[in-house]
mmCIF file of C-alpha atoms and ligand atoms in Angstrom:
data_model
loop_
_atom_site.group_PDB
_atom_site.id
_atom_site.type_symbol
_atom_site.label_atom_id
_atom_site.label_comp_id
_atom_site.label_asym_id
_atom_site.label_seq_id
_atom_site.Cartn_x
_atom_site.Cartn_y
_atom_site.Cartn_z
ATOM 1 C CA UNK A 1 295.033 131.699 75.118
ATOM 2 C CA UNK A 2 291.757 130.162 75.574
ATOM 3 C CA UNK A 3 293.129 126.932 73.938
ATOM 4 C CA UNK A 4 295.189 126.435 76.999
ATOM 5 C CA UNK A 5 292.081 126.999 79.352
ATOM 6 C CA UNK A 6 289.891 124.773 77.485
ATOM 7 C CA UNK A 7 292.294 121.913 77.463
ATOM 8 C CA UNK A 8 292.382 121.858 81.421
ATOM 9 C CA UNK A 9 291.367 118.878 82.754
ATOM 10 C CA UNK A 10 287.987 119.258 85.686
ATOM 11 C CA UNK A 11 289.163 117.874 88.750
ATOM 12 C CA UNK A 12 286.880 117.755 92.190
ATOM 13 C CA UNK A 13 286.723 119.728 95.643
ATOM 14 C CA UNK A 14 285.285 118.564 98.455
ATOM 15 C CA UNK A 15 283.008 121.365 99.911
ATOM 16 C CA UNK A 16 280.625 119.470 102.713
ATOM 17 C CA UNK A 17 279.367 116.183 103.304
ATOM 18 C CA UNK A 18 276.683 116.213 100.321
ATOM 19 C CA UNK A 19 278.326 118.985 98.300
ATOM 20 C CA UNK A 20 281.343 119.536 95.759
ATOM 21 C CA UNK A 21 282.960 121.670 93.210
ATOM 22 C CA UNK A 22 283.369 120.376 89.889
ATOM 23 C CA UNK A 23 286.396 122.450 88.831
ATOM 24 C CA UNK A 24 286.116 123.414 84.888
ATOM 25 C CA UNK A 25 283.771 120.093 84.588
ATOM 26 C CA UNK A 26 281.376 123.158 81.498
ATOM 27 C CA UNK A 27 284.484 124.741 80.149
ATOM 28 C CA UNK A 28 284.742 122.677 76.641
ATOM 29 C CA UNK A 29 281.187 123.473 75.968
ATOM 30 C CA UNK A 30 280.880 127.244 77.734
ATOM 31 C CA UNK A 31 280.398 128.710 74.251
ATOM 32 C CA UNK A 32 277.329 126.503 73.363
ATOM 33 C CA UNK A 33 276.281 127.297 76.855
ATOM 34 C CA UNK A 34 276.460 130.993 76.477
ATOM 35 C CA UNK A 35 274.406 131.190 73.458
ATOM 36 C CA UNK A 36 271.745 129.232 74.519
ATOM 37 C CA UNK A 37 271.532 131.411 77.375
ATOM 38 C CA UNK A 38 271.038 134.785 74.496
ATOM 39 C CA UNK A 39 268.370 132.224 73.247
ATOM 40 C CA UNK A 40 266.716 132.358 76.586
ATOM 41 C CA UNK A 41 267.155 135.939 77.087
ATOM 42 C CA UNK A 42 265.107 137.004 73.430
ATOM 43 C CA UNK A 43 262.218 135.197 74.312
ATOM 44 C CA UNK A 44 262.440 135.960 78.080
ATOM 45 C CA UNK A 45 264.502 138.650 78.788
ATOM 46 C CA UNK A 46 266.932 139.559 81.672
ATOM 47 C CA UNK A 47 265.172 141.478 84.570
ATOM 48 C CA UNK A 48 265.850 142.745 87.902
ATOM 49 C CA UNK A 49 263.407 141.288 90.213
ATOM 50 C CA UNK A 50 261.461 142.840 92.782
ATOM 51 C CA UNK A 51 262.148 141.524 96.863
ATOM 52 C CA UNK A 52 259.257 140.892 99.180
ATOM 53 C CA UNK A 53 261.013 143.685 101.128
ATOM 54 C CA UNK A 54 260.359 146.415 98.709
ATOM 55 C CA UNK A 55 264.155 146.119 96.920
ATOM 56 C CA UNK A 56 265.305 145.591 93.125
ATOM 57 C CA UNK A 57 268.035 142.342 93.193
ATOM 58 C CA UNK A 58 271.506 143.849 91.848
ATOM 59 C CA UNK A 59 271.505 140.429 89.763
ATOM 60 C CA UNK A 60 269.416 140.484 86.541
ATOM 61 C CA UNK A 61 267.514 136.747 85.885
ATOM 62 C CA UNK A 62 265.645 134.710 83.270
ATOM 63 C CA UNK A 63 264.895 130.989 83.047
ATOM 64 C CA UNK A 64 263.718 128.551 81.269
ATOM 65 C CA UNK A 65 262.227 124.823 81.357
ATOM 66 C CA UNK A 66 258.804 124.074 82.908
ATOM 67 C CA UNK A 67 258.923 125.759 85.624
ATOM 68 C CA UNK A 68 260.840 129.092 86.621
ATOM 69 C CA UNK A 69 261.834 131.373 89.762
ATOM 70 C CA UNK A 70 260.393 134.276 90.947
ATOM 71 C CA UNK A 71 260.768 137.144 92.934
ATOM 72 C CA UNK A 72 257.736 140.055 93.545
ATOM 73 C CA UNK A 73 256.014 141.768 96.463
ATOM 74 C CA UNK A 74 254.084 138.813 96.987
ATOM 75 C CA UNK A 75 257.162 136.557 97.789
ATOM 76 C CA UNK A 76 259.441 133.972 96.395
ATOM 77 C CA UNK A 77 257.665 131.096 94.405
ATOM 78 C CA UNK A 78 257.809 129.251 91.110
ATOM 79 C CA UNK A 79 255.991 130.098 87.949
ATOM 80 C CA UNK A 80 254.761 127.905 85.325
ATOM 81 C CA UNK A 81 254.213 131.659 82.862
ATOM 82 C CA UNK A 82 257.122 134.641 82.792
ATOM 83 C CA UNK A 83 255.381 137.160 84.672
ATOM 84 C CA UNK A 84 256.637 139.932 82.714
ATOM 85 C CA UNK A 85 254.979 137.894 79.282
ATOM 86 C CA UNK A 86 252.476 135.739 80.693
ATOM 87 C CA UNK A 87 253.627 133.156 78.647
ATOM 88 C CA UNK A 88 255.737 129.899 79.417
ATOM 89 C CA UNK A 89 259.449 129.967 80.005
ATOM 90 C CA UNK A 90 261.597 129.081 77.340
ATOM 91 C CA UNK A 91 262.189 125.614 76.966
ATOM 92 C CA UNK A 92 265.494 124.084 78.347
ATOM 93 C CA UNK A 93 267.702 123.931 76.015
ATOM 94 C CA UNK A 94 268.831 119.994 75.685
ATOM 95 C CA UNK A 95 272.848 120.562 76.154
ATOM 96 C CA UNK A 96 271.658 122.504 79.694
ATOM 97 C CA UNK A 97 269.706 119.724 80.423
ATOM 98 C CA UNK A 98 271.956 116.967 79.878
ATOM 99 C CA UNK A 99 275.109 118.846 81.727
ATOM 100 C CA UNK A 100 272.733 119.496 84.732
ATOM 101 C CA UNK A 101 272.481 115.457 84.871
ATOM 102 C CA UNK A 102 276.422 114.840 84.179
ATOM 103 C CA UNK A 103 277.235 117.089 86.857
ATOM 104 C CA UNK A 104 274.556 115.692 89.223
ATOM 105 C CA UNK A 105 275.882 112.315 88.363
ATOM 106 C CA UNK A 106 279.374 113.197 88.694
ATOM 107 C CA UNK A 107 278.689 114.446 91.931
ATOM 108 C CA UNK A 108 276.651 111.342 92.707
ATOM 109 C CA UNK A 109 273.561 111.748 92.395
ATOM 110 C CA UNK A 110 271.523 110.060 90.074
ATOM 111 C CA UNK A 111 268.095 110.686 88.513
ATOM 112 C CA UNK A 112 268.346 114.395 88.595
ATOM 113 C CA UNK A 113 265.491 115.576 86.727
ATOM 114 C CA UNK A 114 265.172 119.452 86.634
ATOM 115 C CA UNK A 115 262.539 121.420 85.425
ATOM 116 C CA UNK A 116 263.811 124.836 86.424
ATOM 117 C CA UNK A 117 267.310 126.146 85.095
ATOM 118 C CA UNK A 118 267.884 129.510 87.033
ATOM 119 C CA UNK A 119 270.170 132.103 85.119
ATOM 120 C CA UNK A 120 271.801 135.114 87.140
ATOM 121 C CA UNK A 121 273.304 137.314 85.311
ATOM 122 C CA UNK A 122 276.192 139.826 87.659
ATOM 123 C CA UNK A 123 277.289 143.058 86.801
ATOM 124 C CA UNK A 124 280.100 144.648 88.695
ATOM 125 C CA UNK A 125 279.025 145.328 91.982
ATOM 126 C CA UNK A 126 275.985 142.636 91.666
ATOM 127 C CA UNK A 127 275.637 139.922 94.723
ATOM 128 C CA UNK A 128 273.646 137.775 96.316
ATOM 129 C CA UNK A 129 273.009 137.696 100.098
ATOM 130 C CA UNK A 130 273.191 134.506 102.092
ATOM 131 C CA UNK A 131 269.969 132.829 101.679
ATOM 132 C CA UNK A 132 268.835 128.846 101.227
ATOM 133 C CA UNK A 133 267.178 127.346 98.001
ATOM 134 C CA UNK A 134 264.155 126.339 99.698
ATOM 135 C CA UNK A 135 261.380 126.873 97.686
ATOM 136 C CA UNK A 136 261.559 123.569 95.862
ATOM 137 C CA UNK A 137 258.586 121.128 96.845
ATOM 138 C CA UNK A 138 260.958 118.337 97.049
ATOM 139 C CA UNK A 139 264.566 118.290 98.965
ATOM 140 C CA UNK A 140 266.022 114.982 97.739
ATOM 141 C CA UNK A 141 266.799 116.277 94.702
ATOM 142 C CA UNK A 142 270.094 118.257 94.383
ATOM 143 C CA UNK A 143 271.135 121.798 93.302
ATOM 144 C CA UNK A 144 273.840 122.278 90.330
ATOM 145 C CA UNK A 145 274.942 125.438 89.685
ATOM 146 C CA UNK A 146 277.337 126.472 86.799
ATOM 147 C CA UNK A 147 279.505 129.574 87.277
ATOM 148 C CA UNK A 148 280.396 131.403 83.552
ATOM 149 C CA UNK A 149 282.646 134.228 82.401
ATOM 150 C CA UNK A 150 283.852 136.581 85.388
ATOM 151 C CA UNK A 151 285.237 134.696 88.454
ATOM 152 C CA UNK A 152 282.589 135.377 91.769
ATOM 153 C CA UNK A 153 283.460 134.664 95.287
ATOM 154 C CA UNK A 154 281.293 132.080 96.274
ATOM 155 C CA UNK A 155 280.224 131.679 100.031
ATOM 156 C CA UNK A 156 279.099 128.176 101.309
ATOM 157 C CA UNK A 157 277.947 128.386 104.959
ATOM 158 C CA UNK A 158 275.573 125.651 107.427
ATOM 159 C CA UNK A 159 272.372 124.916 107.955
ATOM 160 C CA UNK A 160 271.921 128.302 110.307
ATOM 161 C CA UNK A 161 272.360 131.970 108.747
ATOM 162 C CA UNK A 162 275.023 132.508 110.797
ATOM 163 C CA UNK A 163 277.179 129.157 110.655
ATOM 164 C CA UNK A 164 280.643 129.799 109.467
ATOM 165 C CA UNK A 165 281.116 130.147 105.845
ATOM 166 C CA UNK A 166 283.726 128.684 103.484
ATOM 167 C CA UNK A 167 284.745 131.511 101.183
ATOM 168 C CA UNK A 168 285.674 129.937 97.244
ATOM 169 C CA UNK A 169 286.177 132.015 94.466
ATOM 170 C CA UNK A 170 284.718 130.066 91.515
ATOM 171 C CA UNK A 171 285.762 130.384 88.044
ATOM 172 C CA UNK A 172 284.402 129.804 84.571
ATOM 173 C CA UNK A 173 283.759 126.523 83.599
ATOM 174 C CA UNK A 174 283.211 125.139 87.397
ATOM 175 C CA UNK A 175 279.892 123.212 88.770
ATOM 176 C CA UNK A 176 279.301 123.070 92.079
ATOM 177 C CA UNK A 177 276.956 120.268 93.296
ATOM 178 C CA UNK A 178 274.971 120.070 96.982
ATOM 179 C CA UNK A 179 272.359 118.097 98.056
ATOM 180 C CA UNK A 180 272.137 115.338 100.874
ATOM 181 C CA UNK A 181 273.114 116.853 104.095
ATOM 182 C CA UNK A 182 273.724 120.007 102.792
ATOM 183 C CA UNK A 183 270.729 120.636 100.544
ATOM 184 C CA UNK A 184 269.759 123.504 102.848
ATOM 185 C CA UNK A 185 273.158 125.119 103.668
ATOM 186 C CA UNK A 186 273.201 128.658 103.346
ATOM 187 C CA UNK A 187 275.089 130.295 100.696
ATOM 188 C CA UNK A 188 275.747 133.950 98.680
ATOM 189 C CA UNK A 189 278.012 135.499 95.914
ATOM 190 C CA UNK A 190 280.450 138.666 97.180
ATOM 191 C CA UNK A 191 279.819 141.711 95.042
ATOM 192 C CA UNK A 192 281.202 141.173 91.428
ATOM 193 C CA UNK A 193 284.534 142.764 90.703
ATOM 194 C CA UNK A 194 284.916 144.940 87.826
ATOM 195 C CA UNK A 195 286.735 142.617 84.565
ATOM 196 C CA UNK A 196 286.663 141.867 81.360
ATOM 197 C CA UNK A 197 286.255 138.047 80.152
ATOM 198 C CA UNK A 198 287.249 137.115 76.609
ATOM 199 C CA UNK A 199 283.820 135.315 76.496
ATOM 200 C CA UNK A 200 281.238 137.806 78.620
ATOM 201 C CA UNK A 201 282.804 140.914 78.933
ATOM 202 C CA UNK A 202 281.965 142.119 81.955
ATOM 203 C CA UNK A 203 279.876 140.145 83.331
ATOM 204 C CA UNK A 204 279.166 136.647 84.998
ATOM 205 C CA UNK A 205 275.946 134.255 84.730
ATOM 206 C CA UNK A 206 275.048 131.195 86.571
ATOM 207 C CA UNK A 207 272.938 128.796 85.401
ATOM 208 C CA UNK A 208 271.177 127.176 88.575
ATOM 209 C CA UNK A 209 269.242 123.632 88.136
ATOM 210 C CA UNK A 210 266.647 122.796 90.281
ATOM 211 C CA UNK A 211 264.151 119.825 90.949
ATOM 212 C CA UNK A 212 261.254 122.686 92.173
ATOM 213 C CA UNK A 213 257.858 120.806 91.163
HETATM 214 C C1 LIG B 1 272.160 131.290 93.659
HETATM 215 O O1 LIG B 1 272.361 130.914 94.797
HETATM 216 O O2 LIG B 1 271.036 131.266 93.150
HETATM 217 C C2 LIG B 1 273.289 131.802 92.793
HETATM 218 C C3 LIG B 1 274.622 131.218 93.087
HETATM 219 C C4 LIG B 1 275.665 131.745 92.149
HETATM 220 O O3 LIG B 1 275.447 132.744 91.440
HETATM 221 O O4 LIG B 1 276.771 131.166 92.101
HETATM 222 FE FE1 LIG B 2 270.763 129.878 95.830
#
């Protein structure tokens, strides 16, 4: 059953000018993926972040490379030290890495360096509410962000909150790519829906690559 999943060929979807899905382009190496992401998660476990507005995100996160997101009271921002250790992030994990620079390639970019690698982990019901990645110092650089395990629907919007939104529901396996023209273009996840996946149970993560020092 998986077999026949694995063996799918990646092919490409134009989203906007600057930004594509890489359909199945992580599916042959999803398992190597997924453990390196328990890696992550011993040294730096999954949390539920706190909003400048006084909420608790419905998606649990970790990271790891140099540099990683956060989310408190005090705002959004990038951390050099897990706040919940005080120590550094786990290092990123070399196959990460490298498929963060295939898929930037792929998608046409070239010299994608990240130093932050994101990862969202959904629960039934979990989302994420329209918002832009803008708290990188430096905009050339693209995002790539790998969907695993549960399927999400993914919404890609404009450069204004309330620009009309393309609506794609994006499956294990796919990479989807912006930068360019559409390195600020709003986007969100829809609530999870409740599944099983032979490979996460019930549950999705996303592994998000950034350029943010
Ligand atoms: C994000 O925008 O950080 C997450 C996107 C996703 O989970 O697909
Ligand atoms: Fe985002």
């Amino acid at each position: 059953m998986l077999d026949l999943f694995a063996d799918e060929l990646p092919w490409r979807e134009a989203l906007a000018e600057g930004a594509v899905i890489l359909r199945r382009f992580a599916t042959r190496e999803a398992c190597v993926l997924l453990a390196l992401i328990a890696e992550v998660a011993k040294q730096a476990p999954f949390r539920r972040m706190a909003t400048p507005g006084g909420h608790t995100m419905s998606v649990a996160m970790t990271g790891c490379g140099e540099r990683g997101w956060v989310s408190d009271a005090r705002g959004y921002r990038y951390s050099r030290l897990d706040p919940q250790s005080a120590l550094p992030w786990p290092p990123m994990p070399k196959p990460l890495l490298q498929l963060a620079k295939r898929s930037a390639g792929e998608a046409g970019y070239t010299g994608f360096h990240p130093d932050a690698c994101l990862i969202n982990r959904y629960e039934p019901g979990a989302k994420m509410s329209l918002h832009q990645d803008r708290d990188e110092s430096d905009l050339r650089a693209p995002i790539v962000s790998v969907s695993l395990g549960l399927p999400a629907r993914f919404l890609f919007g404009g450069a204004t909150r309330t620009a009309p939104t393309q609506r794609c529901l994006l499956e294990h396996g796919d990479v989807v790519v912006w930068g360019g023209a559409s390195r600020l273009f709003y986007h969100g996840v829809q609530p999870l829906r409740l599944g099983n996946h032979p490979l996460t149970g019930a549950y999705r993560y996303n592994l998000t690559f950034r350029e943010a020092g």
